[in-house]
XYZ file of C-alpha atoms in Angstrom:
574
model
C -6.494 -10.447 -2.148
C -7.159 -10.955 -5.526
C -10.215 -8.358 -5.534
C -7.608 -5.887 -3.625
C -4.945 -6.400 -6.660
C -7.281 -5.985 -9.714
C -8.792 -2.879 -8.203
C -5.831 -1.577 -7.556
C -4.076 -1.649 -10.963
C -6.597 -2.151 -13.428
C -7.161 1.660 -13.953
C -3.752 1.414 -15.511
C -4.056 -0.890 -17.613
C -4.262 -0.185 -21.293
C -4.087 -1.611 -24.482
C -1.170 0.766 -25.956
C 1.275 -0.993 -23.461
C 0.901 -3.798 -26.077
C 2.373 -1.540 -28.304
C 5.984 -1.222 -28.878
C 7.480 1.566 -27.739
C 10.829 3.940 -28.385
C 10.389 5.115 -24.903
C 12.578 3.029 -22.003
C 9.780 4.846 -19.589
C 7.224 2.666 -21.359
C 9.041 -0.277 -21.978
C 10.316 -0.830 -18.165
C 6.626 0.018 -16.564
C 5.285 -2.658 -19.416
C 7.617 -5.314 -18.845
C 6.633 -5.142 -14.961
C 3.157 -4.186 -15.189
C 1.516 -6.544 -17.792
C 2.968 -9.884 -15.775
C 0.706 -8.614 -13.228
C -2.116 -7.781 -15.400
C -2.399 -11.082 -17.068
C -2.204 -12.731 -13.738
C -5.487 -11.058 -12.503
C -7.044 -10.819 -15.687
C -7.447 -7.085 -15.999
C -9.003 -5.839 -19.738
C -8.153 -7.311 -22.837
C -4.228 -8.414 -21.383
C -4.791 -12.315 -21.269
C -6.483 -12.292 -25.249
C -3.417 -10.301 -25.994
C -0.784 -12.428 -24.470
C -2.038 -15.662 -25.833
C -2.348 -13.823 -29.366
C 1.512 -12.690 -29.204
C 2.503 -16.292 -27.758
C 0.993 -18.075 -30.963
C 3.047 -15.182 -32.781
C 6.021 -16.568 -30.725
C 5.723 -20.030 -31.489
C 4.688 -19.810 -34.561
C 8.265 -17.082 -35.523
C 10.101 -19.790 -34.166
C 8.691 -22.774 -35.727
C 9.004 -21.236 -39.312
C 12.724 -20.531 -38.585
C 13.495 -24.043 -37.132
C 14.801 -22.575 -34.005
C 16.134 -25.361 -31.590
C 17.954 -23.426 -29.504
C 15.098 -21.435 -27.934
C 13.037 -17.942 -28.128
C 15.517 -15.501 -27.876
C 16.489 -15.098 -31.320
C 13.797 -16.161 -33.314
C 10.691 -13.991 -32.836
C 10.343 -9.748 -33.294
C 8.202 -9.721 -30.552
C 9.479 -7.338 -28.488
C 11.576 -9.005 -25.328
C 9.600 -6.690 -23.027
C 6.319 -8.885 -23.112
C 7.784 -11.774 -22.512
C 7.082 -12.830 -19.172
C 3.320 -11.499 -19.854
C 2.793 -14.059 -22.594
C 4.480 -16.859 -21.582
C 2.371 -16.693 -18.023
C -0.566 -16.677 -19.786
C -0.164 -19.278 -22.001
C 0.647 -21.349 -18.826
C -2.081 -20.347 -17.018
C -4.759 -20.526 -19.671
C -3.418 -23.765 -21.227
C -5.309 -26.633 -22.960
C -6.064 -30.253 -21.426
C -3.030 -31.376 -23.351
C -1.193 -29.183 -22.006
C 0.177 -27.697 -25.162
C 1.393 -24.302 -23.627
C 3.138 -25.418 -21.163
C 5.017 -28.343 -23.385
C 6.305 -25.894 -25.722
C 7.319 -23.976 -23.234
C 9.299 -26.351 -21.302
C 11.185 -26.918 -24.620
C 11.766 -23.667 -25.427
C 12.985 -22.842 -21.716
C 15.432 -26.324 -21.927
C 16.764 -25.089 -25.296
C 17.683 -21.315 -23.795
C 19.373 -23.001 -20.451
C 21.357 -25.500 -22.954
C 22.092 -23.147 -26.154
C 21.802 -19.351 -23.962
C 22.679 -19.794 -20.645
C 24.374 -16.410 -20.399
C 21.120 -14.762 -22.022
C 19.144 -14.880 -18.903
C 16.241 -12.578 -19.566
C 14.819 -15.158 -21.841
C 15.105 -18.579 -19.755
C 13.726 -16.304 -16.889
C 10.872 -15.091 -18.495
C 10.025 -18.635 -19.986
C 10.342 -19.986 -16.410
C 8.407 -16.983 -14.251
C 5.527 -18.507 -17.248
C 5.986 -21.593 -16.500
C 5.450 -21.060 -12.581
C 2.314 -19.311 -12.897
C 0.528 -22.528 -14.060
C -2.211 -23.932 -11.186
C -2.210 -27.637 -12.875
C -0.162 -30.060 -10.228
C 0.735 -31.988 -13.010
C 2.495 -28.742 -15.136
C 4.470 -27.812 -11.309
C 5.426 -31.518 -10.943
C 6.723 -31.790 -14.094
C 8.615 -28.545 -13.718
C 9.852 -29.981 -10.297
C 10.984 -32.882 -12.207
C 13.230 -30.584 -14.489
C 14.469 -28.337 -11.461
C 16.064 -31.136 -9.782
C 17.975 -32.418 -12.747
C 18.970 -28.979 -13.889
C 22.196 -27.231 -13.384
C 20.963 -23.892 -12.289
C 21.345 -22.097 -9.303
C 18.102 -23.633 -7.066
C 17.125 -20.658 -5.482
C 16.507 -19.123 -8.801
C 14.470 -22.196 -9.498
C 12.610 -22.762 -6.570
C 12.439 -18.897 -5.322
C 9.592 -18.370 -8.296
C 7.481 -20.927 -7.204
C 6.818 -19.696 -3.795
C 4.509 -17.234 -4.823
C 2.162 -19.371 -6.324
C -0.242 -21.010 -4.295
C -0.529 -24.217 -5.798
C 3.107 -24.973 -5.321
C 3.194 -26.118 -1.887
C 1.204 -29.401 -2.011
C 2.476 -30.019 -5.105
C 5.878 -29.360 -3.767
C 4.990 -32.089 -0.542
C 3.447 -34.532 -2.806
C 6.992 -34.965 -4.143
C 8.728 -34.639 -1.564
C 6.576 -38.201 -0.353
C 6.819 -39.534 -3.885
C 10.671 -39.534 -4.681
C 12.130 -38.947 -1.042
C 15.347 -39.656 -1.812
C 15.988 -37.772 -4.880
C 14.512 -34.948 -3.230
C 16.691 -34.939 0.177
C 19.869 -35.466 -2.123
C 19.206 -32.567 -4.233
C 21.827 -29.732 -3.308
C 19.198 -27.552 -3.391
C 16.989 -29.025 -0.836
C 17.024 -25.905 1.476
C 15.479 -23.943 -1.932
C 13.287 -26.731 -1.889
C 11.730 -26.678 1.497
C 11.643 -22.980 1.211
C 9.492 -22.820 -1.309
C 7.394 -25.709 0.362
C 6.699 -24.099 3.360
C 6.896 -20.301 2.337
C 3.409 -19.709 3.156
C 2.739 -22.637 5.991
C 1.527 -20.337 9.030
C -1.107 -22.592 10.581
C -1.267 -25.335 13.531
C -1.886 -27.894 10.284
C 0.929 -27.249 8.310
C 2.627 -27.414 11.544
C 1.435 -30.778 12.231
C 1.764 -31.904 8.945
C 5.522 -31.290 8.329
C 5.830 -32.073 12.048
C 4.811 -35.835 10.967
C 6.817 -35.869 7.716
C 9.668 -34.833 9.573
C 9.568 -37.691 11.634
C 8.852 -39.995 9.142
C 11.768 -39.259 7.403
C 14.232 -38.800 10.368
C 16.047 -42.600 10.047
C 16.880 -41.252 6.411
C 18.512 -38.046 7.008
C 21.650 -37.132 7.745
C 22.836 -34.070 9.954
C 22.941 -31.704 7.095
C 19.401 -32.889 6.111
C 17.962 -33.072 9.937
C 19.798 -29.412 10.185
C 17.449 -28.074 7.734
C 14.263 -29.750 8.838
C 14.800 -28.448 12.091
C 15.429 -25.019 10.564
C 11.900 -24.995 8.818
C 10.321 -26.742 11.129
C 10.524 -23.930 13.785
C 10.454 -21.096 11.017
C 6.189 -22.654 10.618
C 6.121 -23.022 14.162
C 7.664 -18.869 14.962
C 5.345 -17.848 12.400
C 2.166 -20.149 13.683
C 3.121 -18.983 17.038
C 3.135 -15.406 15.806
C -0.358 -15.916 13.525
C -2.171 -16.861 16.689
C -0.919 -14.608 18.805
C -1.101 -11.662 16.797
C -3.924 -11.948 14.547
C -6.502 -12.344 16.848
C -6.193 -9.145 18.208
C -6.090 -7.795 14.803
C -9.177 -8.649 13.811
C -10.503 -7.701 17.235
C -10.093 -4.170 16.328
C -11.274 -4.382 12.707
C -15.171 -2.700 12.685
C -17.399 -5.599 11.305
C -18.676 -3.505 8.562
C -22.019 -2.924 9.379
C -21.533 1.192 9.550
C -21.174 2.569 6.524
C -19.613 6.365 6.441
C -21.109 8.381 3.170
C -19.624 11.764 4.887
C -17.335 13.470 7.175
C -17.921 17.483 8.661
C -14.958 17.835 10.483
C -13.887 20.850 12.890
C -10.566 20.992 14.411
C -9.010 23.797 16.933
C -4.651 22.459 17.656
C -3.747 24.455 20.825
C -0.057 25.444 19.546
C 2.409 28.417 20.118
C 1.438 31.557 17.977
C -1.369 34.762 17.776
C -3.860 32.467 19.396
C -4.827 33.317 23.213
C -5.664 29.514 24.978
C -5.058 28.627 28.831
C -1.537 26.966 28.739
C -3.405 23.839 30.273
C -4.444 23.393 26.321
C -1.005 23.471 24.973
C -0.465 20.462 22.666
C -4.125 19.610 22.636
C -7.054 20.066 20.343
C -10.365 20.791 20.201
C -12.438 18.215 17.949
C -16.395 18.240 16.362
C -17.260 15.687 14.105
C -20.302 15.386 12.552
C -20.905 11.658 10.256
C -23.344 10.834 7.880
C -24.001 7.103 7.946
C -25.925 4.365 6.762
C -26.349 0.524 8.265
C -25.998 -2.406 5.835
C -28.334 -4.630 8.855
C -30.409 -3.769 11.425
C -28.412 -2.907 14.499
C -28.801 -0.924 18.233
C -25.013 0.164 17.906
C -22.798 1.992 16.668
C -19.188 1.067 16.368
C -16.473 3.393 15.735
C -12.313 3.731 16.049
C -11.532 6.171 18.315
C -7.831 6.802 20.127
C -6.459 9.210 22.559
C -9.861 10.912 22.739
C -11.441 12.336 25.608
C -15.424 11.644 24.831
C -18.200 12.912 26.874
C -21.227 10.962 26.045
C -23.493 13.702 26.874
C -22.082 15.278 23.818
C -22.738 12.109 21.019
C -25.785 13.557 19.150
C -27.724 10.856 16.849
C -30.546 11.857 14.354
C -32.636 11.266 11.760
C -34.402 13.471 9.034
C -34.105 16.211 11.562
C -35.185 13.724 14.782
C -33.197 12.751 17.529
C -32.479 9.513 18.221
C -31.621 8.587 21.866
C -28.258 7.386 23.159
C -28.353 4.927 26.350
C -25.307 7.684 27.441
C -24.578 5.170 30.621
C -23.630 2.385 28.243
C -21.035 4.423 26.138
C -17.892 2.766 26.551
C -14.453 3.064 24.866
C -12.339 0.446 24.577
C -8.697 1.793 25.112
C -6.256 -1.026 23.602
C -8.383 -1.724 20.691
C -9.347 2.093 19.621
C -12.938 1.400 19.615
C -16.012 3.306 20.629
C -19.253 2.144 21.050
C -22.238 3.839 21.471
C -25.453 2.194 22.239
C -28.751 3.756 20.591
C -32.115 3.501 22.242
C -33.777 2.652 18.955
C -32.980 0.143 16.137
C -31.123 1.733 13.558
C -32.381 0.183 9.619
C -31.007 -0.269 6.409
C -31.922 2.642 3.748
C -32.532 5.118 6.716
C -29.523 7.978 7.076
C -28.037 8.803 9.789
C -26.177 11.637 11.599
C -23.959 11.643 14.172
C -22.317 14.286 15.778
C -19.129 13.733 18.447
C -17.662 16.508 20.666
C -14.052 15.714 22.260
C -10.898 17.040 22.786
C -7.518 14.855 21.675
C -3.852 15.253 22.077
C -0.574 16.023 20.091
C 2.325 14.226 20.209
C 4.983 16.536 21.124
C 6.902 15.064 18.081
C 6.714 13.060 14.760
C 8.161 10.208 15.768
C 5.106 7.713 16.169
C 2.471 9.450 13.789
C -0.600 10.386 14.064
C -1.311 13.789 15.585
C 1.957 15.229 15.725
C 4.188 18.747 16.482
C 7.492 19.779 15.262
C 8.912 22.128 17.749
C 12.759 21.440 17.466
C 13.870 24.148 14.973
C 13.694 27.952 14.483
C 11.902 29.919 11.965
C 14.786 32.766 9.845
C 14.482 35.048 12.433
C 15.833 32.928 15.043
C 12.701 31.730 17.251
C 11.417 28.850 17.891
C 8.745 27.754 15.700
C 5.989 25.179 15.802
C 4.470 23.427 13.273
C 0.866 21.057 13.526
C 0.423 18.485 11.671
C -0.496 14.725 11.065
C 1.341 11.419 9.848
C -1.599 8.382 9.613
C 0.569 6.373 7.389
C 2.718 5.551 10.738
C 1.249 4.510 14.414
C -2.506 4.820 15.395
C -4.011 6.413 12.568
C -6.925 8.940 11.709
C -8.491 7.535 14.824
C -6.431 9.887 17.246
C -7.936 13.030 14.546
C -11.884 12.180 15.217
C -14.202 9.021 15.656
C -14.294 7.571 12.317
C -14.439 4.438 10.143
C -10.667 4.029 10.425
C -10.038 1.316 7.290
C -8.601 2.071 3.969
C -11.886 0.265 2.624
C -14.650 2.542 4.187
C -14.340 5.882 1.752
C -16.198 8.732 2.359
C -16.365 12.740 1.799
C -14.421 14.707 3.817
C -15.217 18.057 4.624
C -12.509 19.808 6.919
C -12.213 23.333 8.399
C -9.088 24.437 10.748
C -9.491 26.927 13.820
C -5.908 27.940 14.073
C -3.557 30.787 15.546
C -3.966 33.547 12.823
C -0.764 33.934 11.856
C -0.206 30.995 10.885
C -1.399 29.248 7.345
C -3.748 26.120 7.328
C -3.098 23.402 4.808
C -5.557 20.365 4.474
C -6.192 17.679 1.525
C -8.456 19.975 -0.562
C -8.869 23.381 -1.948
C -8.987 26.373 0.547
C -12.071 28.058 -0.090
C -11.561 31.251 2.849
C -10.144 31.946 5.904
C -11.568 34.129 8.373
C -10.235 36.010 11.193
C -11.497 35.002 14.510
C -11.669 37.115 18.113
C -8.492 36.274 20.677
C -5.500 35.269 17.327
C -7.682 32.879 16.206
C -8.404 32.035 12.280
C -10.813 29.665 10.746
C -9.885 27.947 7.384
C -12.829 25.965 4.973
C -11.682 23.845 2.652
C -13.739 22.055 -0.068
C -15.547 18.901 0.316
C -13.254 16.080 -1.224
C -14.148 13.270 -3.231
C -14.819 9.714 -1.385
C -11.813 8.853 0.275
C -10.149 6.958 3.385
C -9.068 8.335 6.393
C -5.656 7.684 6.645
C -4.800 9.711 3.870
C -6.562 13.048 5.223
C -3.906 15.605 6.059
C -3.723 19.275 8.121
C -0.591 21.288 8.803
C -0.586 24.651 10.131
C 3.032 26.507 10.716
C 4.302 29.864 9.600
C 4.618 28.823 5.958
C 6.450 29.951 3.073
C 5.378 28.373 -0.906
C 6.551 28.365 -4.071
C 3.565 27.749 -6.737
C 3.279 27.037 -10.245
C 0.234 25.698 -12.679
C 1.356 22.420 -14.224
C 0.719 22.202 -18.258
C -2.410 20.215 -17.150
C -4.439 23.241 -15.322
C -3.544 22.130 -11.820
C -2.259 24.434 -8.757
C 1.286 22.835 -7.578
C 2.606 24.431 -4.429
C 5.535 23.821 -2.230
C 5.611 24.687 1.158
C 8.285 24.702 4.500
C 8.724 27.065 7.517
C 9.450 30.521 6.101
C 13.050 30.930 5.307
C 13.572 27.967 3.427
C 11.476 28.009 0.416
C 13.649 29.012 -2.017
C 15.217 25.612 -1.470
C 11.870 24.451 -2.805
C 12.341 25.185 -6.644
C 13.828 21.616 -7.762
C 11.184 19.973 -6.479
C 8.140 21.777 -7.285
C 9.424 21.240 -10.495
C 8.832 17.565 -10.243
C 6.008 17.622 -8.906
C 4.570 19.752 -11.675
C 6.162 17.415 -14.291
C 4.777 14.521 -12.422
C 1.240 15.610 -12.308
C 1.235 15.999 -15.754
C 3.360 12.958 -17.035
C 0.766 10.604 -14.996
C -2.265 12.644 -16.398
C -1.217 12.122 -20.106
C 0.590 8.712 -19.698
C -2.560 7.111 -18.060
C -4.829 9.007 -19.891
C -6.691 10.130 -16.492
C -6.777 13.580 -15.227
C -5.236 14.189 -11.736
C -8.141 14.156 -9.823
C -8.155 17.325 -7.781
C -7.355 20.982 -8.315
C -4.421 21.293 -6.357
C -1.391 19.387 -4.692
C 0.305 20.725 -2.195
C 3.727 19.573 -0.934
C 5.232 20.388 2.997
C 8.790 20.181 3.580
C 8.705 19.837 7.723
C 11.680 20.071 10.041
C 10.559 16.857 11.384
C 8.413 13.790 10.412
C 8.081 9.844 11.473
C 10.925 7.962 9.940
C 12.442 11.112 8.435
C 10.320 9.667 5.771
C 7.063 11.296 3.480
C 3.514 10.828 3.016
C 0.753 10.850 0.417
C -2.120 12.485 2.093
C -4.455 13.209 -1.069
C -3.257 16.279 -2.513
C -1.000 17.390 0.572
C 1.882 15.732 0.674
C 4.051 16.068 3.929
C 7.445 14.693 4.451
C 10.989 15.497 6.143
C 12.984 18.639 4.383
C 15.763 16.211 3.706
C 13.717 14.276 0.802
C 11.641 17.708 0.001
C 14.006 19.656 -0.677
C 17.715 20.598 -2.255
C 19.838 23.387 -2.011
C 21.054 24.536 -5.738
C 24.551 25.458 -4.887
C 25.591 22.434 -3.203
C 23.260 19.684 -4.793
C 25.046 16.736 -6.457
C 23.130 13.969 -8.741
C 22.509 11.903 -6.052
C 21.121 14.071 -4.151
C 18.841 15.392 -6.711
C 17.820 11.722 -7.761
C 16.755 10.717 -4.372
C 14.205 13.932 -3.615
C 13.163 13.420 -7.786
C 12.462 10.085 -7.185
C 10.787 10.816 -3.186
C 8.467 13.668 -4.890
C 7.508 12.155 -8.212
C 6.597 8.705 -5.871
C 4.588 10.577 -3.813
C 2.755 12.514 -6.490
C 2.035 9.725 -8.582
C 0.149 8.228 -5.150
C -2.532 10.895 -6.231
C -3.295 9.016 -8.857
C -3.417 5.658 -6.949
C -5.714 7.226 -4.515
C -8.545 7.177 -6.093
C -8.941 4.024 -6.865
C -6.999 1.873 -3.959
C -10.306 -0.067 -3.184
């Protein structure tokens, strides 16, 4: 988890956020950011934090203060929490740190107990400290102090070494603990994270060890927590299992994806009406192994697969398939494919899959979806392809693939489609070409490594607004012809959110063009952040000018700018 985190935000960490800032844009992403930065150690942010804390104390101590930090250092209230964690967490065997902050934090809650901000950053420091003693001694203080407990106890449950520090007292001073009035904050925190058949066990027995000392109240609550570990053991080993029964072992590793899909949908196209609301699907995968192995192992979902058409090669040879021993395994979405030879490590290999799939005749459960239920400005029906892998089974009902955030990989998509219709996928379209029988074919570039649940199509009868942002790249808005112009607002955004992210992180969005789809329908009337095509329900995509009020305006701002700052995060999400 830890490895997930720092990957995850350390691209946006910089040292300027150190800097104080005239702009509340800055200030309110620093004051939440760098508490998370110092906590994983990403760049320079812990050196900082301890410099500015010795700043702190040493502001304070030349003024005398005794009633705290809030008045008696200039630096700026916005790092607060940031410093005062790491000086907690990257404290001295004497525990100097945390001392003086324990003092400080007593002197706000005495002298400033209406000035919040300050005794809560001083106590979010405090609780990121991993020393037993440092959380005992802060339990200590909790159960004498006059604030609310589940402010108290609610920021220790986050932090890992709490809990048997948290027991341990419990054992040690058993009756000042059951006749604090916040012992249901207390347990809480305890047992936030119990979820096994030990914890279980172990509460189980301190439970009953304790039972001739508590009274209803107190045997209430035990009870209470006792079956909340027990639901959620229950639930772990029911559950979790089969979760990581599905989860590929790792041993495939994706470098490339050719894919080739045909959706069987109302329009020019001519099809037998046995197709409708199918698709035709090719893949082709470029792979490597990280050990030797005779298998292949692959997600796959609502796909019919012939294994007479699973092609495996290498450097232009074909590698046999035991096509007998081909099996898919329905309720986990896996496919395996036996190979006649071992495949090696530093050897590439190509696979190509034939199949046909199906579409969901409506956004509801994601995946390979339709929208169906609306009509185009000149009063017919209309019908609209696309895909949601954010919601239900994932790129796996699209092609065979590697179907975890953590296996990236180039994508290369092109779109057979009716030929009146547009195509849209994540990257640039590089041609379309008209087909025999109303059929089209759409190429779009190769894309940059990426995972599979964020690869997007739609094809519909399309209308777009477009604009180049300040920062060179192609914004366009799309929805079902007709109601573009209701489109403006939020291409807008968009624009100005490509380029605030670009300058404020100091990265470049990373593709040429983001595309945006206001549908008539999509899963959980929600949107999604498929890398540069975003697709989401018209109601968050879109405003009408003459009727639009400020809160309807700040909700698609704020739906549009989220999703288009997700471009960003995309790149670098593992």
């Amino acid at each position: 988890m830890k490895t997930f985190y720092k990957k995850t935000i350390e691209k946006a960490y910089s040292a300027k956020l150190w800097e104080s800032s005239a702009s509340w844009d800055v200030r309110a992403f620093a004051s939440v950011y760098l508490p998370v930065a110092v906590k994983y150690n990403i760049g320079d942010s812990v050196q900082r934090a301890l410099r500015l804390f010795n700043e702190v104390i040493n502001d304070c101590r030349a003024k005398g203060s005794t009633n705290g930090t809030a008045w008696c250092t200039s630096v700026p209230m916005d790092f607060h929490r940031a410093i005062y964690c790491a000086a907690a967490k990257h404290d001295d065997d004497s525990n100097t740190n945390f001392n003086n902050l324990l003092t400080y934090y007593s002197q706000e809650v005495l002298a400033n107990p209406y000035f919040y901000q300050e005794y809560r950053a001083l106590l979010y420091g405090m609780t990121c400290s991993e020393k037993e003693s440092q959380i005992t001694n802060l339990t200590h203080n909790f159960l004498s102090s006059p604030l609310q407990p589940s402010l108290l106890f609610d920021s220790l449950k986050f932090n890992p070494a709490a809990s048997d520090a948290l027991l341990s007292e419990l054992r040690a001073r058993t009756d000042e603990v059951l006749g604090y009035a916040g012992l249901s904050a207390y347990l809480d925190a305890m047992t936030y994270n119990w979820k096994s058949q030990r914890r279980l066990n172990e509460f189980a027995a301190l439970h009953n060890s304790l039972k001739h000392k508590l009274n209803q109240k107190q045997e209430e609550l035990f009870n209470q927590y006792e079956n909340r570990i027990r639901y959620s053991t229950e639930w772990s080993e029911e559950f979790m299992p089969s979760v990581m029964k599905w989860m590929l072992s790792g041993n495939i590793k994706p470098q490339r994806y050719d894919v080739e899909i045909r959706p069987y949908i109302p329009g020019s196209a001519q099809y037998k009406s046995g197709r409708n609301l199918t698709f035709d699907g090719k893949v082709k995968i470029i792979f490597k192994v990280n050990s030797a192995s005779d298998k292949i192992v692959l997600n796959a979902h609502r796909l019919l697969i012939d294994p007479h058409d699973i092609i495996l090669s290498s450097n232009n040879a074909e590698i046999g398939i035991h096509t007998s021993q081909v099996s898919q395994d329905y309720d986990n979405a896996l496919l395996t494919i036996p190979t006649a030879q071992m495949m090696l490590p530093g050897t590439t290999y190509e696979l190509t899959v034939t199949y046909k799939g199906f579409i969901f005749d409506g956004p509801h459960r994601g995946g390979v979806v339709s929208n169906h239920n609306y009509y185009e400005y000149n009063g017919k029906q209309g019908w609209i392809f696309s895909t949601d892998f954010e919601n239900g089974p994932g790129a796996r009902t699209l092609m065979p693939c590697a179907d975890e955030p953590a296996y990236k990989a180039v994508v290369q998509m092109t779109v057979r489609h009716p030929a009146d219709m547009k195509a849209l996928s994540n990257m640039m379209n590089l041609g379309t070409v008209i087909e025999k029988d109303g059929w089209a074919a759409t190429k779009f570039a190769e894309s940059p490594p990426m995972s599979t649940y964020l690869i997007g199509i739609c094809v519909g009868h399309f209308a777009s607004l477009s604009t180049i942002s300040k920062t060179g790249v192609l914004a366009s808005a799309y929805s079902w012809t007709g109601m573009e112009k209701y489109l403006e607002y939020s291409l807008m955004v968009m624009a100005g959110a490509i380029d605030f992210t670009s300058t404020y992180f100091d990265y470049p969005y990373p593709l040429k063009k983001l595309d945006m789809v206001a549908l008539p329908q999509h899963a959980n009337r929600g949107a999604m952040e498929n890398w540069g095509l975003i697709l989401g329900h018209y109601e968050l995509l879109s405003a009408d000018p003459e009727y639009v009020d400020i809160v309807k305006l700040s909700k698609v701002g704020n739906v549009v700018a989220h999703e288009t700052v997700h471009m960003v995060n995309n790149v670098n999400l593992f």
